[in-house]
Coordinates of C-alpha atoms in Angstrom, one line a residue:
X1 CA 137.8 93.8 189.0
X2 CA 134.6 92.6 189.9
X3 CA 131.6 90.3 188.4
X4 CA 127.8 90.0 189.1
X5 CA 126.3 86.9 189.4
X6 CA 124.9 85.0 186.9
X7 CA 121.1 84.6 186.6
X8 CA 119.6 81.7 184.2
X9 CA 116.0 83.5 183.2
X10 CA 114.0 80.9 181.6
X11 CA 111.8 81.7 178.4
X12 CA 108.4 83.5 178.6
X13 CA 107.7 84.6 182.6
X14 CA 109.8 82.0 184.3
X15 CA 110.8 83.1 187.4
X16 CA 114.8 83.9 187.2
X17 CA 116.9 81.8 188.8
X18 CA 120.2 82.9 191.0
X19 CA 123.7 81.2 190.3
X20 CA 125.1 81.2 193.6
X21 CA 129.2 81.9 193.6
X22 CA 130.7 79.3 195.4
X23 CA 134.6 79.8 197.2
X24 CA 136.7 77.1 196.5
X25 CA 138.3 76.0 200.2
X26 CA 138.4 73.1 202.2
X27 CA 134.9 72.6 202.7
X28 CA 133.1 70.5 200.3
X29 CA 136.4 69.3 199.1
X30 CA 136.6 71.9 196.6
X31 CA 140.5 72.3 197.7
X32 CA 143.6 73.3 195.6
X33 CA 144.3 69.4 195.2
X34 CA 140.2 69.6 193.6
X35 CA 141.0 72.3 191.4
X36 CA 144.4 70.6 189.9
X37 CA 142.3 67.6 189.1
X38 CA 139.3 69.5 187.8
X39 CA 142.4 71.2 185.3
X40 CA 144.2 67.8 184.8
X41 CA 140.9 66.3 183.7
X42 CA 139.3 69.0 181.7
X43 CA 142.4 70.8 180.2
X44 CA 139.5 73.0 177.8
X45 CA 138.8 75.1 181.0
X46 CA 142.4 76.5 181.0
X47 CA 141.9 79.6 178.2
X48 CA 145.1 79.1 176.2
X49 CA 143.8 80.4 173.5
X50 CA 143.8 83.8 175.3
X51 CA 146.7 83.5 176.9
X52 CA 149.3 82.2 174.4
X53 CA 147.1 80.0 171.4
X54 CA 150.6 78.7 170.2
X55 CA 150.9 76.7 173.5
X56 CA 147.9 74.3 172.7
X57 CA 145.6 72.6 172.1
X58 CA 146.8 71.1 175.8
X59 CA 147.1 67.5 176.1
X60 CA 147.7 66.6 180.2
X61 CA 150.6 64.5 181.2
X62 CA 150.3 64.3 184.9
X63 CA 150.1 65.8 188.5
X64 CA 152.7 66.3 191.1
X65 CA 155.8 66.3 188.9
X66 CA 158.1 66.0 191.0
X67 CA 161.2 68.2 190.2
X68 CA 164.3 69.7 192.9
X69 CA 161.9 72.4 193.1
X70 CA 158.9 70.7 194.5
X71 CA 156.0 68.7 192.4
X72 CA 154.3 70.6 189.9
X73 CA 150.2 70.8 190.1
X74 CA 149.9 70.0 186.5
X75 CA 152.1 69.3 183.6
X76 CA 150.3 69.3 180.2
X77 CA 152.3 68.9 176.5
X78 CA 151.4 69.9 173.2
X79 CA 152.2 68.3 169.6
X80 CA 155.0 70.4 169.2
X81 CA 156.4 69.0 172.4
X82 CA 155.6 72.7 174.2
X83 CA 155.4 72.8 177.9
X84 CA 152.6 74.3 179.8
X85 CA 153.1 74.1 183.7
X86 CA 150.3 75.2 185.6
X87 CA 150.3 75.9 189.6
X88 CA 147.0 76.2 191.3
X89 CA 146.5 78.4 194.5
X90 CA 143.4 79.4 196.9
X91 CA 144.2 83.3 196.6
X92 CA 143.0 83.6 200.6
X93 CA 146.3 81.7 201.5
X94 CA 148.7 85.0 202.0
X95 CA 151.4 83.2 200.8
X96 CA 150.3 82.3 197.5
X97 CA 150.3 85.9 196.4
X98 CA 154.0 86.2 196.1
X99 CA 155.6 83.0 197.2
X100 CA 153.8 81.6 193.8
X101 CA 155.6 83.3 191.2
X102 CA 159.0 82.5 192.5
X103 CA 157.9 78.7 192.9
X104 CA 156.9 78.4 189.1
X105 CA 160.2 80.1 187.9
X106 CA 161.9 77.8 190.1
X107 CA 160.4 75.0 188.0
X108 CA 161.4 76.4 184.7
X109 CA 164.6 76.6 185.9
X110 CA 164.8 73.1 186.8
X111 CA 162.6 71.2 183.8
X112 CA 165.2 73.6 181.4
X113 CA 168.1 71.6 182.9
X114 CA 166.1 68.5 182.0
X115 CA 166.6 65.5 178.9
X116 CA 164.0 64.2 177.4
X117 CA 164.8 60.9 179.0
X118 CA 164.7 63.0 182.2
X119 CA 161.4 64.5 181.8
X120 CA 159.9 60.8 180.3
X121 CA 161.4 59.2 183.3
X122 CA 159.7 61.6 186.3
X123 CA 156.5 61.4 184.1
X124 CA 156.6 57.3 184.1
X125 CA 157.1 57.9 188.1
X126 CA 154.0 59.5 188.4
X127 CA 151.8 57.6 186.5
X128 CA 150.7 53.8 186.8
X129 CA 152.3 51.3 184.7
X130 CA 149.3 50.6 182.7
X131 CA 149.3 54.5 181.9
X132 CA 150.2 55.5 178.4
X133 CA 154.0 57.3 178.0
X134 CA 154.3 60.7 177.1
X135 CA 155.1 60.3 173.2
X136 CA 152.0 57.5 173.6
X137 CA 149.6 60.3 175.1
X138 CA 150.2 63.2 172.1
X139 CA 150.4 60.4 169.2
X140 CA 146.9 58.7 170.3
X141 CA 145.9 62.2 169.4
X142 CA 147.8 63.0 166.5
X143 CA 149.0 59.7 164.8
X144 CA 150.6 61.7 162.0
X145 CA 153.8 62.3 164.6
X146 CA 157.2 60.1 164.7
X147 CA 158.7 59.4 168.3
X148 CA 161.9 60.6 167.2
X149 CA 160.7 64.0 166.2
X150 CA 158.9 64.4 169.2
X151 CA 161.5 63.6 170.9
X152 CA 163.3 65.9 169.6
X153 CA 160.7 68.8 169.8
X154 CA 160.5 68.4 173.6
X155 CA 164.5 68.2 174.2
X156 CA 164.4 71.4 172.4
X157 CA 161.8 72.7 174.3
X158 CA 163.2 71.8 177.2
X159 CA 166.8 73.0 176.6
X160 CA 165.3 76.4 175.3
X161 CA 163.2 76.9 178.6
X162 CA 160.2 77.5 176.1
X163 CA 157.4 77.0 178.6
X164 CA 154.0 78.1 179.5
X165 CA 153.7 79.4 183.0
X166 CA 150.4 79.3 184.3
X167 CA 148.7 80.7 188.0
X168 CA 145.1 79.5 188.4
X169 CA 143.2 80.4 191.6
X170 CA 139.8 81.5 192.8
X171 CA 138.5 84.6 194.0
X172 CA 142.0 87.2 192.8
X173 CA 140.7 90.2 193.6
X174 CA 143.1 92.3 195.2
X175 CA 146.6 93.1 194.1
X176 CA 146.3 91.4 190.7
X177 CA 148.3 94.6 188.9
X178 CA 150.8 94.3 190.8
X179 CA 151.3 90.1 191.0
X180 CA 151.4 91.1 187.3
X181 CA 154.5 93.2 187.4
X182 CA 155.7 90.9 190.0
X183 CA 155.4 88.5 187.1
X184 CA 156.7 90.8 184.3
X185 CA 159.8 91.4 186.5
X186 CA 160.7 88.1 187.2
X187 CA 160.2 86.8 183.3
X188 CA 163.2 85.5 180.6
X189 CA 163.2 85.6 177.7
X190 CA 161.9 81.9 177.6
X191 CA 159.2 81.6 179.8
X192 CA 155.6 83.0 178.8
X193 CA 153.0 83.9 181.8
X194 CA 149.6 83.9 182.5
X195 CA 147.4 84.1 185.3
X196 CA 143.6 83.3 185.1
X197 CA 141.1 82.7 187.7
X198 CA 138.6 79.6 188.0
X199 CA 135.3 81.0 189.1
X200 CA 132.8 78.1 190.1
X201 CA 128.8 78.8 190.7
X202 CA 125.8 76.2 191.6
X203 CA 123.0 76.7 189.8
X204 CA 119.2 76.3 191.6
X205 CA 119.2 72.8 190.7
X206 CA 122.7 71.7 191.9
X207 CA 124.6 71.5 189.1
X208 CA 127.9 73.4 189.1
X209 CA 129.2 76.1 186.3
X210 CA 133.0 76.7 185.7
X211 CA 134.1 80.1 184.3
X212 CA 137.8 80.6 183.8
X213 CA 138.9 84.0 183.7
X214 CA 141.9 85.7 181.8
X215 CA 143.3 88.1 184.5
X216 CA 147.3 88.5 183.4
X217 CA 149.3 87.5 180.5
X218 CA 153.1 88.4 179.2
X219 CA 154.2 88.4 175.8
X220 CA 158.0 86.6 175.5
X221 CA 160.7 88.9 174.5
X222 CA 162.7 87.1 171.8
X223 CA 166.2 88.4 172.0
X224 CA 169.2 87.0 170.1
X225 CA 173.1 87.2 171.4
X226 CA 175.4 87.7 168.6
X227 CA 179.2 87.9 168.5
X228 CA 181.6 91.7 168.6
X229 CA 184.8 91.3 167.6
X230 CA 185.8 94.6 168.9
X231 CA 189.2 96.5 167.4
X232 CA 191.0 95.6 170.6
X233 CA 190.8 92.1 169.5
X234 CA 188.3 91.1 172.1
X235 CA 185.3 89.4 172.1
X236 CA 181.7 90.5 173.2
X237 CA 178.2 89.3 173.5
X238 CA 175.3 92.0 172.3
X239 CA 172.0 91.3 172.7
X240 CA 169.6 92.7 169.7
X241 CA 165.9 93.2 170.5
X242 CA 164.1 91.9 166.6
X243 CA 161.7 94.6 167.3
X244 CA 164.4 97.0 166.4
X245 CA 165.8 97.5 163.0
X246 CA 168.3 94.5 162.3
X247 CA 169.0 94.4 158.4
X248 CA 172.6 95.5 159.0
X249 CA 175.7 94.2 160.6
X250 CA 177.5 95.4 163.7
X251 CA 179.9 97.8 162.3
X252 CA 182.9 95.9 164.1
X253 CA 182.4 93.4 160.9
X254 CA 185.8 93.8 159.2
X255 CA 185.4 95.6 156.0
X256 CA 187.3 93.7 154.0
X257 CA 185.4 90.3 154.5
X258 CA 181.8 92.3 154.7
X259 CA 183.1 92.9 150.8
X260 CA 184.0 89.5 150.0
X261 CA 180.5 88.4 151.5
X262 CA 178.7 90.8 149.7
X263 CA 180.7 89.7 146.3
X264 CA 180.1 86.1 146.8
X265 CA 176.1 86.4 147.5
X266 CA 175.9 89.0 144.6
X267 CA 175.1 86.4 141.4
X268 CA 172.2 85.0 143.5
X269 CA 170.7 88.6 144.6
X270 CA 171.3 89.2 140.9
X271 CA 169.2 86.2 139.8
X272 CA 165.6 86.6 138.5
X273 CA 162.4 84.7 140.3
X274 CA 159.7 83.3 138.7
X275 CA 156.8 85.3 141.2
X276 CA 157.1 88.8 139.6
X277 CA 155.2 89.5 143.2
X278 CA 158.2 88.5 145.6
X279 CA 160.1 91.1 146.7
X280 CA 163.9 91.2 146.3
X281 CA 166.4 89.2 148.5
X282 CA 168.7 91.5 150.1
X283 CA 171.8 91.0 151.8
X284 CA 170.9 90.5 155.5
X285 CA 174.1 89.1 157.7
X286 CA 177.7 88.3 157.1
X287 CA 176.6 84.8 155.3
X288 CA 172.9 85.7 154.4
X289 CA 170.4 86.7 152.9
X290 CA 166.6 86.6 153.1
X291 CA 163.4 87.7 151.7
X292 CA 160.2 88.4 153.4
X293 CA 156.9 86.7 153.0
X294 CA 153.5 87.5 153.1
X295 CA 153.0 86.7 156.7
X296 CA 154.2 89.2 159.2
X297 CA 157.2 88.3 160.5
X298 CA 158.6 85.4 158.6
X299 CA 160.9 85.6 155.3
X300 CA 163.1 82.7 153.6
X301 CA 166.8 82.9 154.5
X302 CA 169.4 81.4 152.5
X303 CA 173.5 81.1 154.3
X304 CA 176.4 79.6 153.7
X305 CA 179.0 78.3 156.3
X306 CA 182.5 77.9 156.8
X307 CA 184.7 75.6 158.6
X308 CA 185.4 71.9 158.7
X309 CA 181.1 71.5 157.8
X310 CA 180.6 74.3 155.7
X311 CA 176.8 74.1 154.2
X312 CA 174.7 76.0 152.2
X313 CA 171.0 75.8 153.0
X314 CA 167.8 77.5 152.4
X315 CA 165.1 77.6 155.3
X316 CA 162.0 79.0 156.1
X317 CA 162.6 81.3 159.7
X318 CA 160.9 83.7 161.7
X319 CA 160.4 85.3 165.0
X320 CA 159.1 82.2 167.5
X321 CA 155.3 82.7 167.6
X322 CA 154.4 84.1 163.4
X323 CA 156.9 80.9 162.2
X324 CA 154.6 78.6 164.4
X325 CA 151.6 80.3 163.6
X326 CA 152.6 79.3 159.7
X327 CA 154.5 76.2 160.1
X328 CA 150.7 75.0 161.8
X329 CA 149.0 76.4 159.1
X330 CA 151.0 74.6 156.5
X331 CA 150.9 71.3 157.9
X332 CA 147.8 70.1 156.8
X333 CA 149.0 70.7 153.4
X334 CA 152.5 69.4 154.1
X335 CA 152.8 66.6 151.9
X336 CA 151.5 68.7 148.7
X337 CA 154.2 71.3 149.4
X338 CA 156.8 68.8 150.0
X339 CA 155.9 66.7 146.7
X340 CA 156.7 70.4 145.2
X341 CA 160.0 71.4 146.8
X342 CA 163.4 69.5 146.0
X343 CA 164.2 66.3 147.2
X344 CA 165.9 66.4 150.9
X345 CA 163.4 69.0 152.2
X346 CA 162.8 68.4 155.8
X347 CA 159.4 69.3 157.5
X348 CA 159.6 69.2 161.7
X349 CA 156.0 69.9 162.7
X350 CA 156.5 73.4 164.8
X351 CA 159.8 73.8 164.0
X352 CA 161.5 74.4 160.4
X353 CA 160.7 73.8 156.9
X354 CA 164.5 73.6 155.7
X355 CA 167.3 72.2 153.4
X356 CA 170.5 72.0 153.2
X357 CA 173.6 70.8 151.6
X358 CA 177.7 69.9 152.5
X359 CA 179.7 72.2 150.7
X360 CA 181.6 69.3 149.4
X361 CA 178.6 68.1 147.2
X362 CA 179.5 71.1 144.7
X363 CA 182.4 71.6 142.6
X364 CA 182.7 75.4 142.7
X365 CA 181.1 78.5 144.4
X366 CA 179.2 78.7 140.8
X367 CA 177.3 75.6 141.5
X368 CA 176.7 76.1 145.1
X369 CA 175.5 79.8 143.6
X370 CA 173.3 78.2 141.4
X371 CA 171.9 75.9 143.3
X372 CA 170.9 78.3 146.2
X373 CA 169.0 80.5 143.5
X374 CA 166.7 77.5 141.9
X375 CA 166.2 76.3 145.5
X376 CA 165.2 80.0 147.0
X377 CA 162.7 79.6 143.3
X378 CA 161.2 76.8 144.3
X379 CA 160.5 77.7 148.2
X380 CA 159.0 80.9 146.7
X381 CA 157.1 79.5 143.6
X382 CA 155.4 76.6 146.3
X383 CA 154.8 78.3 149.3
X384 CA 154.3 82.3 148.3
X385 CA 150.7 81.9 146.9
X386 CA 150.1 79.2 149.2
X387 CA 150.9 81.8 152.2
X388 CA 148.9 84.3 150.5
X389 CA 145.9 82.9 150.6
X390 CA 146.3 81.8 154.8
X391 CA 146.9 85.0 155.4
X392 CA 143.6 86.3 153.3
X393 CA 141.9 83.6 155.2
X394 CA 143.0 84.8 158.4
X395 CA 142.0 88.5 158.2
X396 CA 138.8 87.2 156.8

């Protein structure tokens, strides 16, 4: 990959005038430690909207984290308490090439073994104590927020090892394909990666121009562990790629309750809708069922469990980044949608639109039937048109 240099040609017959490339190094001061502050102070030069948009918009949190596995250039956050951990390195040091994308897995690792009172305590130790706290930071931003719902968004986030990997350096121009496998390799199923490249010029006058480049960027592959019960009695993990075809049960589900399942969830499958438009509900898992929604990969599931806190609930799900990409959507029109749903409807910014009750609250399976049904109405009359018209906003 390579790049000409730009030229500023003023109007009429100016003369054009050269943008010189400069190299970041130690002269001039324009050092790694220079470009984790230029990031940390200007978090708009960092293209997240390229490299993973549901990761932003950034909000910085500090420098030098320090974690087990060394300090971390850069720590940023985003409302939905999301993680974006960027590690900045002059591409001339040899060791930067590989040594890199070990070091930032080696952070994930650690900040996934982290609390929220964890991660708000090394924050505090690397900021001054007339410095704003991490909840402080995002809700100056977005006063709408409560600190225990953040709170709860980054434990989660933090506990899920859902974070934003970032590489930023100067002048990658060798070996970038295969830093990107490297990369590719080494991922989870957590962790999201991207590697851009900060490309600084002076213009004729002096004055400096900062182009950040999009050089690599993974995808996270969302894979869920569910439970065999094999006919020897034993017990299994499988892991099931959602890209593949998952509207039926492992055929080690015992017949017998697959039957009884099926029977219980019929007089709600059975039910009519109001929206003639919304297709039918089908009988997804052993406690399930769902129906999908007009934007790709999301759908409204309804369960029921068992045991000592057997619930029944209705919620609105998805594959990680099309259930964000809505839940965001939705938001600004949150307390409409609420005001339309039953009472006891919970909205956690990024997270779920949901409901649920104890199985106690009923008297019989025919209530609990019946309530499921008018609440799966209600999600659908509400949020169906509502969904509908994002989407033909978003293709338009």
């Amino acid at each position: 990959m390579s790049y000409g240099e730009f030229v500023q040609v003023d109007g009429g017959a100016g003369t054009p005038q050269l943008w010189q490339r400069l190299p970041l190094g130690d002269t001039g001061g324009r050092n790694e430690a220079w470009l984790r502050d230029l990031l940390h102070a200007n978090p708009s030069l960092i293209p997240i909207g390229e490299i993973d948009p549901s990761f932003g918009p950034l909000i910085p949190v500090c420098t030098e984290l320090r974690t087990p596995a060394g300090p971390i250039d850069n720590v940023f956050i985003d409302r939905h308490g999301r993680l974006t951990l960027v590690e900045c390195k002059l591409w001339r040091n040899p060791e930067a090439r590989r040594k890199v994308v070990a070091q930032v897995l080696d952070y994930a690792k650690e900040l996934s073994t982290w609390s929220y009172a964890d991660f708000q305590r090394q924050v505090s130790a690397r900021t001054s104590s007339d410095e704003l706290p991490v909840f402080s930071r995002v809700h100056s931003r977005h006063p709408e927020l409560s600190e225990h719902q953040f709170a709860d968004a980054v434990a989660r986030a933090l506990r899920g090892g859902r974070f934003q990997l970032l590489i930023a350096g100067d002048g990658i121009r060798e070996d970038v394909k295969a830093l990107g496998e490297l990369i590719n390799r080494n991922a989870t199923s957590g962790y999201s990666f991207g590697m851009f490249e900060v490309a600084i010029y002076r213009g004729p006058r002096g004055e400096l121009l900062v182009q950040p480049r999009t050089l690599v960027r993974t995808q996270i592959i969302e894979r869920t562990v569910i439970v065999v019960r094999e006919e020897s009695g034993e017990t299994t993990l499988k892991e099931v790629d959602p890209s593949e075809s998952t509207d039926s049960e492992p055929a080690s589900i015992d017949p017998a309750e697959k039957a009884s399942a099926e029977a219980w969830w019929a007089p709600v499958l059975a039910a009519k809708l109001d929206d003639p438009e919304q297709p039918n509900f089908r009988y997804y898992w052993i406690h399930n069922i769902r129906g999908s929604l007009p934007w790709p990969g999301t759908w409204l599931l309804a369960y029921r469990t068992s045991g000592p806190k057997a619930r029944v609930g209705v919620s609105l799900r998805g594959r990680e980044l099309p259930l964000l990409q809505l839940l965001q959507a939705l938001e600004p029109d949150i307390d409409s949608i609420l005001a339309e749903l039953p009472e006891g409807v919970e909205f956690v910014p990024g997270s779920r639109l949901s409901i649920q009750k104890d199985w106690g609250e009923f008297a019989n399976d025919d209530e609990r039937r019946e309530w499921l049904r008018a609440t799966l109405n209600a999600f659908v009359n509400e949020l169906r048109p509502r969904i509908s018209r994002l989407r033909e906003m978003s293709q338009g």
